[in-house]
Coordinates of C-alpha atoms in Angstrom, one line a residue:
X1 CA 142.9 117.8 103.1
X2 CA 145.4 115.5 104.8
X3 CA 145.8 111.6 104.0
X4 CA 144.9 110.4 107.6
X5 CA 141.9 112.7 107.5
X6 CA 141.0 111.6 103.5
X7 CA 141.2 108.0 104.9
X8 CA 139.2 107.8 107.9
X9 CA 136.8 109.9 105.1
X10 CA 136.8 107.5 102.9
X11 CA 136.5 104.6 106.1
X12 CA 133.4 106.1 107.4
X13 CA 132.0 106.2 103.5
X14 CA 132.2 102.8 103.0
X15 CA 131.3 101.9 106.6
X16 CA 128.1 104.0 107.1
X17 CA 127.3 104.4 103.2
X18 CA 123.5 104.1 104.3
X19 CA 124.1 107.4 106.1
X20 CA 125.6 109.2 104.0
X21 CA 124.0 112.6 104.8
X22 CA 126.2 112.3 108.2
X23 CA 129.4 111.4 106.2
X24 CA 129.5 114.6 103.8
X25 CA 128.3 117.1 107.1
X26 CA 130.8 115.4 108.8
X27 CA 133.6 115.7 106.0
X28 CA 132.9 119.3 104.5
X29 CA 130.8 122.6 104.8
X30 CA 128.3 120.1 103.3
X31 CA 125.2 121.9 104.3
X32 CA 126.4 125.8 102.8
X33 CA 127.4 124.4 99.5
X34 CA 125.3 121.3 98.4
X35 CA 122.8 121.2 95.5
X36 CA 119.6 120.9 95.9
X37 CA 120.0 117.5 93.3
X38 CA 122.3 116.3 96.1
X39 CA 120.0 117.0 98.8
X40 CA 116.7 115.5 97.1
X41 CA 119.0 112.2 96.4
X42 CA 120.3 111.6 99.9
X43 CA 116.6 112.2 101.3
X44 CA 115.8 109.8 98.5
X45 CA 117.8 107.4 99.5
X46 CA 117.1 107.5 103.4
X47 CA 113.2 107.4 102.8
X48 CA 113.8 104.2 100.2
X49 CA 116.4 102.7 102.7
X50 CA 113.6 102.9 105.5
X51 CA 110.7 101.3 103.2
X52 CA 113.5 98.3 102.0
X53 CA 114.2 97.5 105.5
X54 CA 110.0 97.2 106.3
X55 CA 109.4 95.2 103.2
X56 CA 112.5 93.2 104.1
X57 CA 110.8 92.6 107.3
X58 CA 107.4 91.8 106.2
X59 CA 109.5 88.9 104.2
X60 CA 109.5 90.9 101.0
X61 CA 113.5 91.2 100.9
X62 CA 113.4 90.3 96.6
X63 CA 111.9 93.6 95.9
X64 CA 114.1 96.4 94.4
X65 CA 114.0 100.1 94.3
X66 CA 113.5 100.1 90.3
X67 CA 110.5 98.0 91.4
X68 CA 108.7 100.6 93.4
X69 CA 107.4 102.3 89.8
X70 CA 105.6 99.1 89.6
X71 CA 103.9 98.9 92.6
X72 CA 103.4 103.1 92.7
X73 CA 101.6 102.7 89.5
X74 CA 99.6 99.5 89.2
X75 CA 95.7 99.6 88.6
X76 CA 93.3 97.5 89.5
X77 CA 91.9 97.3 86.2
X78 CA 95.5 96.8 84.7
X79 CA 97.6 98.8 82.8
X80 CA 100.5 98.2 80.1
X81 CA 103.9 98.4 80.4
X82 CA 104.0 101.6 78.3
X83 CA 101.6 103.5 80.3
X84 CA 103.9 102.8 83.4
X85 CA 106.7 104.4 81.2
X86 CA 104.9 107.6 81.2
X87 CA 103.9 107.9 84.6
X88 CA 106.9 106.7 86.2
X89 CA 109.4 109.1 83.4
X90 CA 111.6 106.2 83.2
X91 CA 112.9 104.5 79.7
X92 CA 110.8 101.4 78.5
X93 CA 113.7 99.2 78.7
X94 CA 114.1 100.1 82.6
X95 CA 110.2 99.3 83.1
X96 CA 109.9 95.9 81.3
X97 CA 113.0 94.7 83.1
X98 CA 111.4 95.6 86.6
X99 CA 108.2 94.0 85.5
X100 CA 109.6 90.6 84.0
X101 CA 111.8 90.4 87.3
X102 CA 108.6 90.9 89.3
X103 CA 106.4 88.6 86.9
X104 CA 109.6 86.1 88.0
X105 CA 108.8 86.6 91.2
X106 CA 105.3 85.9 91.5
X107 CA 104.2 89.9 92.4
X108 CA 102.6 90.6 88.7
X109 CA 101.0 88.9 86.1
X110 CA 100.8 90.3 82.5
X111 CA 97.3 89.4 81.0
X112 CA 96.0 90.1 76.9
X113 CA 94.1 94.1 77.1
X114 CA 90.8 93.4 75.6
X115 CA 90.8 96.5 74.6
X116 CA 93.8 96.3 72.7
X117 CA 94.6 92.9 71.0
X118 CA 98.5 93.0 70.5
X119 CA 99.0 94.4 74.0
X120 CA 99.1 93.2 77.5
X121 CA 98.0 94.3 80.8
X122 CA 100.3 94.4 84.0
X123 CA 98.3 93.1 87.3
X124 CA 99.7 92.9 91.0
X125 CA 99.0 89.4 92.5
X126 CA 97.7 88.7 95.6
X127 CA 101.5 88.5 96.5
X128 CA 102.1 92.0 94.9
X129 CA 98.9 93.5 96.8
X130 CA 100.5 92.7 99.9
X131 CA 103.6 94.8 99.0
X132 CA 101.7 98.4 98.8
X133 CA 100.1 98.6 102.7
X134 CA 103.5 97.8 103.8
X135 CA 105.0 100.3 101.9
X136 CA 102.9 103.2 102.8
X137 CA 102.9 102.4 106.6
X138 CA 106.7 102.6 106.3
X139 CA 106.6 105.6 103.8
X140 CA 104.4 107.4 107.0
X141 CA 106.9 106.5 109.5
X142 CA 109.5 108.0 107.5
X143 CA 107.0 111.4 107.7
X144 CA 106.1 111.4 111.0
X145 CA 110.0 111.0 111.9
X146 CA 111.0 113.8 109.6
X147 CA 108.3 116.1 110.9
X148 CA 109.7 115.0 114.5
X149 CA 113.0 116.2 113.4
X150 CA 111.7 119.7 112.0
X151 CA 108.0 120.5 111.7
X152 CA 104.8 119.2 110.4
X153 CA 104.7 122.9 109.3
X154 CA 108.0 122.5 107.6
X155 CA 106.8 118.7 105.8
X156 CA 103.3 120.5 104.4
X157 CA 105.3 123.2 102.9
X158 CA 107.9 121.0 101.3
X159 CA 105.6 119.0 100.3
X160 CA 103.3 121.6 98.6
X161 CA 106.5 123.3 97.2
X162 CA 107.4 119.8 95.6
X163 CA 103.5 119.5 94.0
X164 CA 103.8 122.9 92.8
X165 CA 107.0 122.8 91.0
X166 CA 106.2 119.0 89.6
X167 CA 102.8 120.6 88.0
X168 CA 105.3 123.4 86.7
X169 CA 107.7 120.8 85.0
X170 CA 104.8 119.3 83.5

């Protein structure tokens, strides 16, 4: 790549970091040579950014992507950090840090586990319970916009294929 093109590419990457797919496609033969892992990561980033924007607009701008694992898997009856860790498939240290941050921010609280005197359960607070509906609505809007760009059938096929793959991997 000649120097001017490289400089323009780097500027585009920095300036359009939230639009990475566009930069990759413009820079090289992205679509024909990209790995599935990269495609999944970039699509996930797009989805995450849309949800973050909706949460920010609703006044939940202090929520970060690692916090999503807590909101996704928290249960009304509470859940131990070790169980959150297993469900989210992250390290215990990562989950503990997310729970501690959310507790400081007022989204969750920890209470003693009545079935395990050494354990503590994580519960969403009233503030925390307001997050899930906004995130879910934003996710539905992303799904709808992607279906408009491709088709509803392709989105359903993708969802089915990913579910099957996850079932086989477990």
